[in-house]
PDB file of C-alpha atoms in Angstrom:
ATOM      1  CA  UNK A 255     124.580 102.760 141.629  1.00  0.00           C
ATOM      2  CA  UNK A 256     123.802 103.273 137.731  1.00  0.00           C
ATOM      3  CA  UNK A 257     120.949 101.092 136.267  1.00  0.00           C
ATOM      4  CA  UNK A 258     119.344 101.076 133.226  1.00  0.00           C
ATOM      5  CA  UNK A 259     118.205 104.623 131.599  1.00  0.00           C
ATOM      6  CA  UNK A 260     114.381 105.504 131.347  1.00  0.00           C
ATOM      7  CA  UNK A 261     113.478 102.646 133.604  1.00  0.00           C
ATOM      8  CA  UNK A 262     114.577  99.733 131.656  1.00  0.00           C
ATOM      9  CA  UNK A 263     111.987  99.208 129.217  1.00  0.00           C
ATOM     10  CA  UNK A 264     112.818 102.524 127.608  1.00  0.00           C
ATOM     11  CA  UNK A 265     116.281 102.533 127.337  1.00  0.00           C
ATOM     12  CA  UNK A 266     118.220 101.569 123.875  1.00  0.00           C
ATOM     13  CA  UNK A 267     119.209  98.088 123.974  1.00  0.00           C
ATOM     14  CA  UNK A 268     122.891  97.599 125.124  1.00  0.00           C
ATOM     15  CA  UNK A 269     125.542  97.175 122.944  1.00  0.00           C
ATOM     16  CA  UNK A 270     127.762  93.613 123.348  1.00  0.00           C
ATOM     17  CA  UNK A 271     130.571  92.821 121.828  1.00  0.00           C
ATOM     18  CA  UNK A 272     133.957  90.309 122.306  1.00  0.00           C
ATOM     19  CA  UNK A 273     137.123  91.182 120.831  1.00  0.00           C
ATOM     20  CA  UNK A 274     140.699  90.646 121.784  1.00  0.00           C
ATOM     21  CA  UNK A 275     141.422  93.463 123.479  1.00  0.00           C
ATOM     22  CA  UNK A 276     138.135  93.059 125.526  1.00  0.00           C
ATOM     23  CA  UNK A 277     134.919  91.671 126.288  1.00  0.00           C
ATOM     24  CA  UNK A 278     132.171  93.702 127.669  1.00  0.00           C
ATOM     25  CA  UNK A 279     128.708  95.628 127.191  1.00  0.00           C
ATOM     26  CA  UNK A 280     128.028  99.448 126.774  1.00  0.00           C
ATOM     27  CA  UNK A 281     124.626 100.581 127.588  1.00  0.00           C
ATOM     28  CA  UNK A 282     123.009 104.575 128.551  1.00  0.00           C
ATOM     29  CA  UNK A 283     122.167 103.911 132.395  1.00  0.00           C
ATOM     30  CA  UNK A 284     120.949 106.541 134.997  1.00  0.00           C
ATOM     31  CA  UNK A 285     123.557 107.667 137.789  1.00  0.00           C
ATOM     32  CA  UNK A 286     123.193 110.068 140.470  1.00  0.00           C
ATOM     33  CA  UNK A 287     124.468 112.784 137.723  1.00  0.00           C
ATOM     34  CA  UNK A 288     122.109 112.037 135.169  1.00  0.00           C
ATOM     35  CA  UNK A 289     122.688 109.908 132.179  1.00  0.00           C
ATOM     36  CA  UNK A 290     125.810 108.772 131.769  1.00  0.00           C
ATOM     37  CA  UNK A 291     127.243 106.079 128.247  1.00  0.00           C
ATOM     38  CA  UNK A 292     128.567 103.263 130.751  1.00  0.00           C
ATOM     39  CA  UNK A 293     131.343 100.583 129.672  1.00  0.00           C
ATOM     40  CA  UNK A 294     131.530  97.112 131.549  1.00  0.00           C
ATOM     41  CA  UNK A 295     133.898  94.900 130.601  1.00  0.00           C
ATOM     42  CA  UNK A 296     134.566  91.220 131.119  1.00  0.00           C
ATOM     43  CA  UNK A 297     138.000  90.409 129.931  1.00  0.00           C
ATOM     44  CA  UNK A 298     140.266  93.783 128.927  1.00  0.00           C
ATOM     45  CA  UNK A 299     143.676  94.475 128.390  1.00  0.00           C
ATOM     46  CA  UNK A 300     146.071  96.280 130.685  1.00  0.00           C
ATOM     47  CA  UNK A 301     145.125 100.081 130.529  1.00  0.00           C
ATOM     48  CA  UNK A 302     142.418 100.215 128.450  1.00  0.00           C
ATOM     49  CA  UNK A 303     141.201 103.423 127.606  1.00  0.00           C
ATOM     50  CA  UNK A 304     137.985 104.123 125.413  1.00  0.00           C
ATOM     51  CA  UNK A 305     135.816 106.656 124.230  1.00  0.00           C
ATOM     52  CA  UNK A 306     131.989 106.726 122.110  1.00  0.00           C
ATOM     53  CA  UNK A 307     132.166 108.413 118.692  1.00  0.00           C
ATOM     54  CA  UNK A 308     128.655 109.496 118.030  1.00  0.00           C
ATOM     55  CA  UNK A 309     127.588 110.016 114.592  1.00  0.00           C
ATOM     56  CA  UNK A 310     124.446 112.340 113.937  1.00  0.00           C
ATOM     57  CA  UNK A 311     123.613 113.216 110.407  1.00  0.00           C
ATOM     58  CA  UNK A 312     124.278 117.269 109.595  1.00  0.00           C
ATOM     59  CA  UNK A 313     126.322 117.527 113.131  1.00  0.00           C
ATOM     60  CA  UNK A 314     129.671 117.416 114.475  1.00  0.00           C
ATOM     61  CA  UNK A 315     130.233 113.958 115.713  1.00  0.00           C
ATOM     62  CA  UNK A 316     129.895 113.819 119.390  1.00  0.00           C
ATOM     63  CA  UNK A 317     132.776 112.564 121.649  1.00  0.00           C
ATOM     64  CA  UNK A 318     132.442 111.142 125.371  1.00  0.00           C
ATOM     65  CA  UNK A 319     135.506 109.820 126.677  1.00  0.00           C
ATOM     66  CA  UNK A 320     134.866 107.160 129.104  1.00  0.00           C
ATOM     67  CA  UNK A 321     136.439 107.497 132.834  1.00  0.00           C
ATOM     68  CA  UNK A 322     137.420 104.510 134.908  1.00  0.00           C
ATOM     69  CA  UNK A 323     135.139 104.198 138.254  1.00  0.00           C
ATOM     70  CA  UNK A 324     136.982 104.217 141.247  1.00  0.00           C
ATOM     71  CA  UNK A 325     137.363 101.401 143.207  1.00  0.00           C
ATOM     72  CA  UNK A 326     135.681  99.298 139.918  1.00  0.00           C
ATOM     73  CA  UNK A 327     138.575  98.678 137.267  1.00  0.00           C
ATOM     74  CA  UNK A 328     135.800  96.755 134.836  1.00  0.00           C
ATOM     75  CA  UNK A 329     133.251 100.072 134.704  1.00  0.00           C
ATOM     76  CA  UNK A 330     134.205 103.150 132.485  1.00  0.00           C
ATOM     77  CA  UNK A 331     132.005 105.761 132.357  1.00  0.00           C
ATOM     78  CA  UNK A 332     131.077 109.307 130.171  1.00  0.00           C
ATOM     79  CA  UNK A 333     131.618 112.340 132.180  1.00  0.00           C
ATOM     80  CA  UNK A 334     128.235 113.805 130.407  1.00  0.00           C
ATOM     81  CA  UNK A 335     125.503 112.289 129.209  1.00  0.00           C
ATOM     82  CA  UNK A 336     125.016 111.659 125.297  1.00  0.00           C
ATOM     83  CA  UNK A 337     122.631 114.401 124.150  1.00  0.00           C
ATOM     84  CA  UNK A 338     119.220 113.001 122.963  1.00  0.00           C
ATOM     85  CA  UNK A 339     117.345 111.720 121.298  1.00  0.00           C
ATOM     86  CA  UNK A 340     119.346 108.318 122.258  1.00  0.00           C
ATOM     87  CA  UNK A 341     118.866 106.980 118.685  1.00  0.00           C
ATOM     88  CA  UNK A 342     122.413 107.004 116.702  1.00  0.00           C
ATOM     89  CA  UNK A 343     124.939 105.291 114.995  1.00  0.00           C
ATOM     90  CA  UNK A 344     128.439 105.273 116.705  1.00  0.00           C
ATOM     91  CA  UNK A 345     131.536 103.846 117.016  1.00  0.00           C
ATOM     92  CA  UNK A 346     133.078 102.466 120.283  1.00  0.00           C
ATOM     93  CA  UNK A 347     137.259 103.057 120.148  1.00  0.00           C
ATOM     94  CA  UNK A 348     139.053 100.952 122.856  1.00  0.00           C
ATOM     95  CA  UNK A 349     142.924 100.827 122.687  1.00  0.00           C
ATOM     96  CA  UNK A 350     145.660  99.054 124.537  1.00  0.00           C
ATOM     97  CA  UNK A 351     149.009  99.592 124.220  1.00  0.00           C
ATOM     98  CA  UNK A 352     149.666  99.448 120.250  1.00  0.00           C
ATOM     99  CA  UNK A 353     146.457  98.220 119.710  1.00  0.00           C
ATOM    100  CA  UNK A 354     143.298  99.669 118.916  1.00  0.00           C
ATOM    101  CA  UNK A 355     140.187  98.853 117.529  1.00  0.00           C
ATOM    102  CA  UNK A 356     136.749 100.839 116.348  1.00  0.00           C
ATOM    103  CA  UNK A 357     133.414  98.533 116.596  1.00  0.00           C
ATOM    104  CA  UNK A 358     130.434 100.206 115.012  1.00  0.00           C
ATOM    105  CA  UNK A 359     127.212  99.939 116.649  1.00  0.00           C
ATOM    106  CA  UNK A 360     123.431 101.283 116.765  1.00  0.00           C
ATOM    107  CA  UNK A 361     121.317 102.637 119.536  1.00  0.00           C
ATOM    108  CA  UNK A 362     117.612 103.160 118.685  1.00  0.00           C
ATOM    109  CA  UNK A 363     115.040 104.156 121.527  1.00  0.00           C
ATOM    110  CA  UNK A 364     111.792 101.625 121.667  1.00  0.00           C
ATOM    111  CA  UNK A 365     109.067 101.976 119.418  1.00  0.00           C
ATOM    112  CA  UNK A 366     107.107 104.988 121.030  1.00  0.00           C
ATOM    113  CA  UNK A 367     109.861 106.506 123.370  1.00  0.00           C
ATOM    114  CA  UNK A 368     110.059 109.979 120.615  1.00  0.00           C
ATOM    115  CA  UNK A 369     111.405 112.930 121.828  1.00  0.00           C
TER     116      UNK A 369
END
C-alpha cells in the first residue's frame, strides 16, 4: 500500500489538476520498492498513458513513465523513484487517443527537509 513519502509532513505537496482528458492527483509516496511518482486519477479517458518530465537546471531532463497498477485501473505508477532532492519543476504528459496534453507543475520539499 503506497502512502505519502517521508511520513507525510515531509513530502512535496501533491500536484492536482482537472482537465478533459482526466482528473486526478500526482504525489511522491513510499511503496514497498522505495519511492515511487504515483498518478491517481478521478475521471480519465480510455487508455490513458502518462509519464513525468522532470526538469533540473544543467541536467538531462529526467523521464519516469508511469505503469498502470494491477487490479487498480485509476493508479499509475513510476517504475523508479525520482532522484532527489524532490524539489523540481516538471511537466506531467497524459495522452488519449489523439489527444494529449502537458500540465506544468512544481514540487518543493518543506522548509527544512534539505538534502
Amino acid at each position: 500500500e503506497a502512502r505519502p513519502a517521508h511520513a507525510g509532513h515531509h513530502a512535496p505537496e501533491p500536484f492536482r489538476f482537472a482537465r478533459e482528458i482526466a482528473t486526478g492527483e500526482l504525489a511522491i509516496v513510499d511503496t514497498p520498492n522505495g519511492e515511487r511518482m504515483q498518478l491517481s486519477l478521478g475521471k480519465r479517458a480510455d487508455g490513458i498513458t502518462a509519464k513525468v518530465v522532470i526538469e533540473r537546471p544543467g541536467l538531462p531532463d529526467e523521464v519516469l513513465p508511469l505503469e498502470p497498477v494491477p487490479g487498480n485501473a485509476g493508479t499509475l505508477l513510476s517504475v523508479v523513484a525520482p532522484a532527489e532532492p524532490h524539489e523540481f519543476d516538471a511537466s506531467l504528459h497524459l495522452a488519449a487517443d489523439t489527444r494529449h496534453e502537458a500540465l506544468e507543475f512544481r514540487m518543493t520539499e518543506p522548509a527544512g527537509h534539505a538534502h
